[in-house]
């Protein structure tokens, strides 16, 4: 049973008011709220358990190391990965993708080699590849989504050529909510000797993910969207890809020995984890993932499917609202513009007066905005604690906005 009242009670911020109205938090696609168990774990770690990891022999260091390394196991379990040593912990998806760009792609790619991207990528999965385009002459090949926001797997497969070295795609669009059918793309890429990176920032929040089944070479997640702290995250890297990679940053636990004329790297995953890590952030992430798994990812996904269907029906009933992306395979993310003079920022401001928090802007997806022919959208993104009643509050607030700007 999915006890939404109990789940909401676990998130203290949901009891507050904004502008004299109960908070309706619909900006989960940017960053999700934190349950009390995560807040308590962070407080406990700083107040009573803090020490640096891996380097000390004293009690607190051993305790912090045990808790920190336990998170690696938790992330592996959450992502359906058998080998926890294929998990590299970091500050989030952006760092994970940059690690792949600098550590794997840069030393392996030459001028004319190609990377395939969808037009729907977040900037975090675009900008690192532009570095390679600018500095090494790597070619970026783009595949468009259709009018519904779907990405045709065959279009991606058809874009693969003899110089394609990497396919880098979102698993779920942060703007449209579309869940991309990535498995046939991965299978086709591997048959051609091409590696695949997936940005799992959104997908891992909203549905069960089994990376061992998907088979992607790289899969990045970010903790602050997973009801955990900012500055936490991880990337799964297949063992054989790890063996092909050079270190991204130097210092700390990524070395085994350092001499005047020689450095010996540590074994993966430590080879890719330089410096003092975000110890407490990662501990908080582990607690957040345990919380989600305790509720059940299947149950969370089912709850959000119901919210998605209900929100779609209510929003499509507003004939002056332009919904972007109408895929049948869609998560609980809705981007929209409004007929008339209302800009996305105007929509967001009016909604905020009603206690409704949504995002407005290009959502770090400017190529997609250009493709859709808009400068910005407002985005309502739902999470595990949102309700049908909050969908109704959103719709009422949008109707008020329409009255003001029509």
Coordinates of N, CA, C and O in Angstrom, one line a residue, residues 135-288:
X135 N 38.5 21.4 -28.8 CA 39.9 21.1 -28.5 C 40.5 20.0 -29.4 O 41.7 20.0 -29.6
X136 N 39.6 19.1 -29.9 CA 40.2 17.9 -30.6 C 39.5 17.7 -31.9 O 39.8 16.8 -32.6
X137 N 38.5 18.5 -32.3 CA 37.9 18.4 -33.6 C 36.9 17.2 -33.6 O 36.5 16.7 -34.7
X138 N 36.4 16.8 -32.5 CA 35.4 15.7 -32.4 C 34.1 16.3 -33.0 O 33.7 17.5 -32.8
X139 N 33.3 15.5 -33.7 CA 32.1 15.9 -34.4 C 30.9 15.5 -33.5 O 30.8 14.3 -33.1
X140 N 30.0 16.4 -33.2 CA 28.7 16.1 -32.5 C 27.6 15.9 -33.5 O 27.3 16.8 -34.3
X141 N 27.0 14.8 -33.5 CA 25.9 14.5 -34.4 C 24.6 14.4 -33.6 O 24.5 13.8 -32.5
X142 N 23.6 15.2 -34.0 CA 22.4 15.4 -33.2 C 21.2 14.6 -33.8 O 21.0 14.6 -35.1
X143 N 20.4 14.0 -33.0 CA 19.2 13.3 -33.4 C 18.0 14.0 -32.7 O 18.0 14.2 -31.5
X144 N 17.0 14.4 -33.6 CA 15.9 15.2 -33.0 C 14.8 14.2 -32.4 O 14.7 13.1 -32.8
X145 N 14.0 14.8 -31.5 CA 12.8 14.1 -31.0 C 11.7 14.6 -31.9 O 11.8 15.6 -32.6
X146 N 10.6 13.8 -32.0 CA 9.5 14.1 -32.8 C 8.5 15.1 -32.1 O 8.8 15.6 -31.0
X147 N 7.4 15.3 -32.8 CA 6.4 16.3 -32.2 C 5.9 15.9 -30.9 O 5.5 16.8 -30.1
X148 N 5.9 14.6 -30.5 CA 5.4 14.2 -29.2 C 6.5 14.2 -28.2 O 6.3 13.9 -27.0
X149 N 7.7 14.5 -28.6 CA 8.9 14.4 -27.7 C 9.5 13.0 -27.6 O 10.3 12.8 -26.7
X150 N 9.1 12.1 -28.5 CA 9.7 10.8 -28.5 C 11.0 10.8 -29.3 O 11.2 11.5 -30.3
X151 N 11.9 9.9 -28.9 CA 13.2 9.7 -29.6 C 13.1 8.3 -30.2 O 13.1 7.3 -29.5
X152 N 13.1 8.3 -31.6 CA 13.0 7.1 -32.3 C 14.4 6.3 -32.2 O 15.4 6.8 -32.7
X153 N 14.4 5.1 -31.6 CA 15.7 4.4 -31.4 C 16.3 4.2 -32.8 O 17.6 4.2 -32.9
X154 N 15.5 3.9 -33.8 CA 16.1 3.6 -35.1 C 16.8 4.8 -35.7 O 17.8 4.7 -36.4
X155 N 16.3 6.0 -35.4 CA 17.0 7.2 -35.9 C 18.4 7.4 -35.2 O 19.3 7.8 -35.9
X156 N 18.5 7.0 -34.0 CA 19.8 7.0 -33.3 C 20.7 5.9 -33.9 O 21.9 6.2 -34.2
X157 N 20.1 4.8 -34.2 CA 20.9 3.7 -34.8 C 21.4 4.1 -36.2 O 22.5 3.8 -36.5
X158 N 20.5 4.7 -36.9 CA 20.8 5.1 -38.3 C 21.9 6.2 -38.3 O 22.7 6.3 -39.3
X159 N 22.0 6.9 -37.2 CA 23.1 8.0 -37.2 C 24.5 7.4 -36.8 O 25.4 8.1 -37.0
X160 N 24.5 6.2 -36.4 CA 25.8 5.5 -36.1 C 26.6 5.3 -37.4 O 26.0 4.8 -38.3
X161 N 27.8 5.6 -37.4 CA 28.7 5.4 -38.5 C 30.0 4.9 -38.1 O 30.3 4.6 -36.9
X162 N 30.9 4.7 -39.1 CA 32.2 4.1 -38.8 C 33.1 4.9 -37.8 O 34.0 4.4 -37.2
X163 N 32.8 6.2 -37.7 CA 33.6 7.1 -36.8 C 32.9 7.4 -35.5 O 33.4 8.1 -34.7
X164 N 31.7 6.8 -35.3 CA 31.0 7.0 -34.0 C 31.7 6.2 -32.9 O 31.9 5.0 -33.0
X165 N 32.1 6.9 -31.9 CA 32.8 6.3 -30.7 C 31.9 6.3 -29.5 O 32.1 5.5 -28.6
X166 N 30.9 7.2 -29.4 CA 30.1 7.3 -28.2 C 28.7 7.7 -28.5 O 28.5 8.6 -29.4
X167 N 27.7 7.2 -27.9 CA 26.3 7.7 -27.9 C 26.0 8.1 -26.4 O 26.2 7.4 -25.5
X168 N 25.6 9.4 -26.3 CA 25.4 10.0 -25.0 C 24.0 10.5 -24.9 O 23.7 11.5 -25.6
X169 N 23.1 9.9 -24.1 CA 21.7 10.2 -24.1 C 21.1 10.3 -22.7 O 21.6 9.7 -21.8
X170 N 20.1 11.1 -22.6 CA 19.3 11.1 -21.4 C 18.4 9.8 -21.4 O 18.0 9.4 -22.4
X171 N 18.3 9.3 -20.2 CA 17.3 8.2 -20.0 C 15.9 8.7 -20.0 O 15.0 8.1 -20.4
X172 N 15.7 9.9 -19.3 CA 14.4 10.5 -19.3 C 14.7 12.0 -19.5 O 15.6 12.6 -18.8
X173 N 13.9 12.7 -20.3 CA 14.1 14.1 -20.6 C 13.7 14.9 -19.3 O 12.6 14.7 -18.8
X174 N 14.5 15.9 -19.0 CA 14.2 16.7 -17.8 C 13.2 17.8 -18.2 O 12.7 18.5 -17.3
X175 N 12.9 18.0 -19.4 CA 12.0 19.0 -19.9 C 10.6 18.4 -20.2 O 9.6 18.9 -19.8
X176 N 10.7 17.3 -21.0 CA 9.4 16.7 -21.5 C 9.0 15.5 -20.7 O 7.8 15.1 -20.8
X177 N 9.8 15.0 -19.9 CA 9.4 13.8 -19.1 C 9.5 12.5 -19.9 O 9.2 11.4 -19.4
X178 N 9.8 12.6 -21.2 CA 9.8 11.4 -22.1 C 10.8 10.4 -21.6 O 12.0 10.7 -21.3
X179 N 10.4 9.1 -21.5 CA 11.4 8.0 -21.2 C 11.8 7.5 -22.5 O 11.0 6.9 -23.3
X180 N 13.1 7.6 -22.8 CA 13.7 7.2 -24.1 C 13.9 5.6 -24.0 O 14.4 5.1 -23.0
X181 N 13.6 5.0 -25.1 CA 13.7 3.6 -25.3 C 15.2 3.3 -25.6 O 15.6 3.2 -26.8
X182 N 16.0 3.2 -24.6 CA 17.4 3.1 -24.8 C 18.0 1.7 -25.0 O 19.1 1.6 -25.6
X183 N 17.3 0.7 -24.6 CA 17.9 -0.6 -24.7 C 18.2 -1.0 -26.1 O 19.4 -1.5 -26.4
X184 N 17.3 -0.9 -27.1 CA 17.8 -1.3 -28.5 C 18.9 -0.4 -29.0 O 19.7 -0.9 -29.8
X185 N 19.0 0.8 -28.5 CA 20.1 1.7 -28.9 C 21.4 1.1 -28.4 O 22.5 1.1 -29.1
X186 N 21.4 0.7 -27.1 CA 22.6 0.2 -26.5 C 23.0 -1.1 -27.2 O 24.2 -1.3 -27.5
X187 N 22.1 -2.0 -27.5 CA 22.4 -3.2 -28.1 C 23.0 -3.0 -29.5 O 24.0 -3.6 -29.9
X188 N 22.4 -2.1 -30.3 CA 23.0 -1.8 -31.6 C 24.3 -1.1 -31.5 O 25.2 -1.4 -32.3
X189 N 24.5 -0.2 -30.5 CA 25.8 0.4 -30.4 C 26.9 -0.6 -30.0 O 28.0 -0.6 -30.6
X190 N 26.6 -1.5 -29.1 CA 27.6 -2.4 -28.7 C 27.9 -3.4 -29.8 O 29.1 -3.9 -29.9
X191 N 27.0 -3.7 -30.7 CA 27.2 -4.6 -31.8 C 28.2 -3.9 -32.8 O 28.9 -4.6 -33.6
X192 N 28.3 -2.6 -32.7 CA 29.2 -1.8 -33.6 C 30.5 -1.4 -32.8 O 31.2 -0.6 -33.4
X193 N 30.6 -1.8 -31.6 CA 31.8 -1.4 -30.8 C 31.8 0.0 -30.3 O 32.8 0.6 -30.0
X194 N 30.5 0.5 -30.1 CA 30.3 1.9 -29.7 C 29.9 1.9 -28.2 O 29.0 1.1 -27.8
X195 N 30.5 2.8 -27.4 CA 30.1 2.9 -26.0 C 28.9 3.8 -25.9 O 28.6 4.6 -26.7
X196 N 28.2 3.6 -24.8 CA 26.9 4.3 -24.5 C 27.0 4.9 -23.1 O 27.2 4.2 -22.1
X197 N 26.7 6.2 -23.0 CA 26.5 6.9 -21.7 C 25.1 7.3 -21.6 O 24.5 7.9 -22.5
X198 N 24.5 7.1 -20.4 CA 23.2 7.5 -20.1 C 23.2 8.5 -18.9 O 23.8 8.2 -17.9
X199 N 22.5 9.6 -19.1 CA 22.3 10.6 -18.0 C 21.0 10.1 -17.3 O 19.9 10.2 -17.8
X200 N 21.2 9.5 -16.1 CA 20.0 9.0 -15.4 C 19.5 9.9 -14.3 O 18.8 9.4 -13.4
X201 N 19.8 11.2 -14.4 CA 19.4 12.1 -13.4 C 17.9 12.1 -13.1 O 17.5 12.2 -11.9
X202 N 17.1 12.0 -14.1 CA 15.6 12.0 -13.9 C 15.1 10.6 -13.8 O 14.3 10.3 -12.9
X203 N 15.5 9.7 -14.7 CA 15.0 8.3 -14.7 C 15.1 7.6 -13.4 O 14.2 7.0 -12.9
X204 N 16.3 7.7 -12.8 CA 16.5 7.0 -11.5 C 15.6 7.4 -10.4 O 15.4 6.6 -9.4
X205 N 15.1 8.6 -10.5 CA 14.2 9.1 -9.5 C 12.8 8.5 -9.6 O 12.1 8.2 -8.6
X206 N 12.3 8.3 -10.8 CA 10.9 8.1 -11.1 C 10.6 6.6 -11.4 O 9.4 6.3 -11.5
X207 N 11.6 5.8 -11.6 CA 11.2 4.4 -12.0 C 12.4 3.5 -11.6 O 13.5 3.9 -11.4
X208 N 12.1 2.2 -11.4 CA 13.2 1.3 -11.2 C 14.2 1.2 -12.3 O 13.8 1.3 -13.5
X209 N 15.5 1.2 -12.0 CA 16.5 1.1 -13.0 C 17.4 -0.1 -12.7 O 17.8 -0.3 -11.6
X210 N 17.7 -0.9 -13.8 CA 18.5 -2.1 -13.6 C 19.6 -1.9 -14.7 O 19.4 -2.3 -15.9
X211 N 20.8 -1.4 -14.3 CA 21.8 -1.1 -15.2 C 22.4 -2.4 -15.8 O 22.8 -2.4 -17.0
X212 N 22.6 -3.4 -15.0 CA 23.1 -4.7 -15.5 C 22.2 -5.2 -16.6 O 22.7 -5.8 -17.6
X213 N 20.9 -5.0 -16.5 CA 20.0 -5.4 -17.6 C 20.1 -4.5 -18.8 O 20.2 -4.9 -20.0
X214 N 20.2 -3.1 -18.6 CA 20.3 -2.2 -19.7 C 21.6 -2.4 -20.5 O 21.6 -2.3 -21.7
X215 N 22.7 -2.5 -19.7 CA 24.0 -2.7 -20.4 C 24.7 -1.5 -20.8 O 25.7 -1.6 -21.5
X216 N 24.3 -0.3 -20.3 CA 25.0 0.9 -20.6 C 26.4 0.9 -20.0 O 26.7 0.3 -19.0
X217 N 27.4 1.5 -20.7 CA 28.7 1.5 -20.3 C 28.9 2.5 -19.1 O 29.7 2.3 -18.2
X218 N 28.2 3.6 -19.2 CA 28.3 4.7 -18.1 C 26.8 5.1 -17.8 O 26.0 5.3 -18.7
X219 N 26.5 5.2 -16.5 CA 25.2 5.7 -16.1 C 25.4 6.6 -14.9 O 25.9 6.2 -13.8
X220 N 25.0 7.9 -15.1 CA 25.2 8.9 -14.1 C 24.0 9.3 -13.3 O 22.9 9.4 -13.9
X221 N 24.1 9.5 -12.0 CA 22.9 9.9 -11.2 C 23.4 11.1 -10.3 O 24.6 11.2 -10.0
X222 N 22.4 11.8 -9.8 CA 22.7 13.0 -8.9 C 21.9 12.9 -7.7 O 20.6 12.7 -7.8
X223 N 22.5 13.1 -6.5 CA 21.8 12.9 -5.3 C 20.7 13.8 -4.9 O 19.7 13.4 -4.3
X224 N 20.8 15.1 -5.3 CA 19.9 16.1 -4.8 C 18.5 15.9 -5.4 O 17.5 16.4 -4.9
X225 N 18.4 15.2 -6.6 CA 17.1 14.9 -7.2 C 16.5 13.6 -6.6 O 15.3 13.4 -6.7
X226 N 17.4 12.8 -5.9 CA 17.0 11.6 -5.3 C 16.6 11.7 -3.8 O 16.8 10.8 -3.1
X227 N 16.2 12.9 -3.5 CA 15.8 13.2 -2.1 C 17.0 13.2 -1.1 O 16.8 13.1 0.1
X228 N 18.2 13.3 -1.7 CA 19.4 13.3 -0.9 C 20.0 14.7 -1.0 O 19.5 15.7 -1.5
X229 N 21.2 14.9 -0.4 CA 21.8 16.2 -0.3 C 22.4 16.6 -1.7 O 22.8 15.8 -2.5
X230 N 22.5 17.9 -1.8 CA 23.3 18.4 -3.0 C 24.8 18.1 -2.7 O 25.2 17.9 -1.6
X231 N 25.5 18.0 -3.8 CA 26.9 17.6 -3.7 C 27.2 16.1 -3.6 O 28.3 15.7 -3.3
X232 N 26.1 15.3 -3.8 CA 26.3 13.9 -3.8 C 25.8 13.3 -5.1 O 25.0 13.9 -5.8
X233 N 26.4 12.1 -5.4 CA 26.0 11.4 -6.6 C 27.0 10.3 -7.0 O 27.8 10.0 -6.1
X234 N 26.8 9.8 -8.1 CA 27.7 8.6 -8.5 C 27.5 8.4 -10.0 O 26.6 8.9 -10.7
X235 N 28.5 7.7 -10.6 CA 28.4 7.2 -11.9 C 28.8 5.7 -11.9 O 29.8 5.3 -11.3
X236 N 28.0 4.9 -12.6 CA 28.4 3.5 -12.8 C 29.2 3.4 -14.1 O 28.9 4.0 -15.1
X237 N 30.3 2.8 -14.0 CA 31.2 2.6 -15.1 C 31.6 1.1 -15.2 O 32.1 0.5 -14.2
X238 N 31.3 0.5 -16.4 CA 31.7 -0.9 -16.5 C 33.1 -1.1 -16.3 O 34.0 -0.3 -16.6
X239 N 33.5 -2.3 -15.7 CA 34.8 -2.6 -15.4 C 35.8 -2.4 -16.6 O 36.9 -1.9 -16.4
X240 N 35.4 -2.9 -17.7 CA 36.3 -2.9 -18.9 C 36.5 -1.4 -19.3 O 37.5 -1.1 -19.9
X241 N 35.5 -0.6 -19.1 CA 35.7 0.9 -19.4 C 36.6 1.5 -18.4 O 37.4 2.4 -18.8
X242 N 36.5 1.1 -17.1 CA 37.4 1.7 -16.1 C 38.8 1.4 -16.5 O 39.7 2.3 -16.3
X243 N 39.1 0.2 -17.0 CA 40.4 -0.2 -17.4 C 41.0 0.7 -18.5 O 42.2 0.8 -18.7
X244 N 40.1 1.3 -19.3 CA 40.5 2.1 -20.4 C 40.7 3.5 -20.1 O 41.2 4.3 -20.9
X245 N 40.4 3.9 -18.8 CA 40.3 5.3 -18.4 C 41.6 5.8 -17.7 O 42.2 5.0 -16.9
X246 N 41.9 7.0 -17.9 CA 43.0 7.7 -17.1 C 42.3 8.5 -16.0 O 41.1 8.8 -16.1
X247 N 43.0 8.8 -15.0 CA 42.4 9.6 -13.9 C 41.9 11.0 -14.4 O 42.5 11.6 -15.3
X248 N 40.9 11.5 -13.8 CA 40.4 12.8 -14.1 C 41.1 13.9 -13.3 O 41.5 14.9 -13.8
X249 N 41.1 13.7 -11.9 CA 41.8 14.6 -11.0 C 42.8 13.9 -10.2 O 42.7 12.7 -10.0
X250 N 43.8 14.6 -9.7 CA 44.9 14.0 -9.0 C 44.9 14.4 -7.5 O 44.6 15.6 -7.2
X251 N 45.3 13.5 -6.6 CA 45.4 13.8 -5.2 C 44.6 12.8 -4.4 O 43.6 12.2 -4.8
X252 N 45.0 12.7 -3.1 CA 44.2 11.9 -2.2 C 44.2 10.5 -2.5 O 45.2 9.8 -2.8
X253 N 43.0 9.8 -2.4 CA 42.9 8.4 -2.4 C 43.0 7.8 -3.8 O 43.0 6.6 -4.0
X254 N 43.2 8.6 -4.9 CA 43.4 8.1 -6.2 C 44.8 7.6 -6.5 O 45.0 7.1 -7.6
X255 N 45.7 7.7 -5.5 CA 47.1 7.3 -5.7 C 47.4 6.1 -4.8 O 46.7 5.9 -3.7
X256 N 48.3 5.3 -5.2 CA 48.9 4.2 -4.4 C 50.2 4.6 -3.8 O 50.5 4.5 -2.6
X257 N 51.1 5.2 -4.7 CA 52.4 5.7 -4.2 C 52.8 6.9 -5.0 O 52.4 7.0 -6.2
X258 N 53.4 7.8 -4.4 CA 53.9 9.1 -5.0 C 55.4 9.2 -4.7 O 55.8 9.2 -3.5
X259 N 56.2 9.4 -5.7 CA 57.6 9.6 -5.6 C 58.0 10.8 -6.4 O 57.2 11.4 -7.1
X260 N 59.3 11.2 -6.4 CA 59.7 12.4 -7.1 C 59.5 12.2 -8.6 O 59.2 13.2 -9.3
X261 N 59.7 11.0 -9.1 CA 59.7 10.8 -10.5 C 58.7 9.8 -11.0 O 58.7 9.3 -12.1
X262 N 57.8 9.4 -10.1 CA 56.8 8.4 -10.5 C 55.6 8.4 -9.6 O 55.7 8.7 -8.4
X263 N 54.4 8.2 -10.2 CA 53.2 8.1 -9.4 C 52.5 6.8 -9.8 O 52.4 6.4 -11.0
X264 N 52.0 6.0 -8.9 CA 51.3 4.8 -9.1 C 49.8 5.0 -8.7 O 49.5 5.4 -7.6
X265 N 48.9 4.8 -9.7 CA 47.5 5.0 -9.4 C 46.9 3.9 -8.6 O 47.3 2.7 -8.6
X266 N 45.9 4.2 -7.8 CA 45.1 3.3 -7.1 C 44.2 2.5 -8.0 O 44.1 2.8 -9.2
X267 N 43.7 1.4 -7.5 CA 42.7 0.6 -8.4 C 41.4 1.3 -8.5 O 41.0 2.0 -7.5
X268 N 40.6 1.1 -9.5 CA 39.3 1.6 -9.6 C 38.4 0.9 -8.5 O 38.7 -0.2 -8.1
X269 N 37.4 1.6 -7.9 CA 37.0 3.0 -8.3 C 37.8 4.1 -7.7 O 37.6 5.3 -8.0
X270 N 38.7 3.8 -6.7 CA 39.4 4.8 -6.0 C 40.2 5.7 -6.9 O 40.5 6.9 -6.7
X271 N 40.7 5.1 -8.0 CA 41.5 5.8 -9.0 C 40.8 7.1 -9.5 O 41.4 8.0 -10.0
X272 N 39.4 7.1 -9.4 CA 38.7 8.2 -10.0 C 38.0 9.0 -8.9 O 37.1 9.8 -9.1
X273 N 38.5 8.9 -7.6 CA 37.9 9.6 -6.5 C 39.0 10.4 -5.8 O 39.5 10.0 -4.7
X274 N 39.4 11.5 -6.4 CA 40.5 12.3 -5.8 C 40.1 13.2 -4.7 O 38.9 13.7 -4.7
X275 N 41.0 13.4 -3.7 CA 40.7 14.4 -2.6 C 39.7 13.8 -1.6 O 39.2 12.7 -1.7
X276 N 39.5 14.7 -0.6 CA 38.5 14.3 0.5 C 37.1 14.4 -0.2 O 36.7 15.4 -0.7
X277 N 36.4 13.3 -0.1 CA 35.1 13.3 -0.8 C 34.0 14.0 0.1 O 34.3 14.5 1.2
X278 N 32.8 14.1 -0.5 CA 31.7 14.7 0.2 C 31.1 13.6 1.2 O 30.1 13.0 0.9
X279 N 31.8 13.4 2.3 CA 31.5 12.3 3.2 C 30.1 12.3 3.7 O 29.3 11.3 3.5
X280 N 29.7 13.4 4.3 CA 28.4 13.5 4.9 C 27.3 13.5 3.8 O 26.2 12.9 3.9
X281 N 27.6 14.2 2.7 CA 26.6 14.3 1.6 C 26.3 12.8 1.1 O 25.2 12.5 0.8
X282 N 27.4 12.0 0.9 CA 27.2 10.7 0.4 C 26.4 9.8 1.5 O 25.6 9.0 1.1
X283 N 26.8 10.0 2.7 CA 26.0 9.3 3.8 C 24.5 9.6 3.7 O 23.7 8.8 3.8
X284 N 24.3 10.9 3.5 CA 22.9 11.3 3.3 C 22.2 10.7 2.1 O 21.0 10.3 2.2
X285 N 23.0 10.6 1.0 CA 22.4 10.0 -0.2 C 22.1 8.5 0.1 O 21.0 8.0 -0.4
X286 N 23.0 7.8 0.8 CA 22.7 6.4 1.1 C 21.4 6.3 1.8 O 20.6 5.3 1.6
X287 N 21.2 7.1 2.8 CA 19.9 7.1 3.6 C 18.7 7.4 2.7 O 17.7 6.7 2.8
X288 N 18.9 8.4 1.8 CA 17.8 8.7 0.9 C 17.4 7.5 0.0 O 16.2 7.2 -0.2

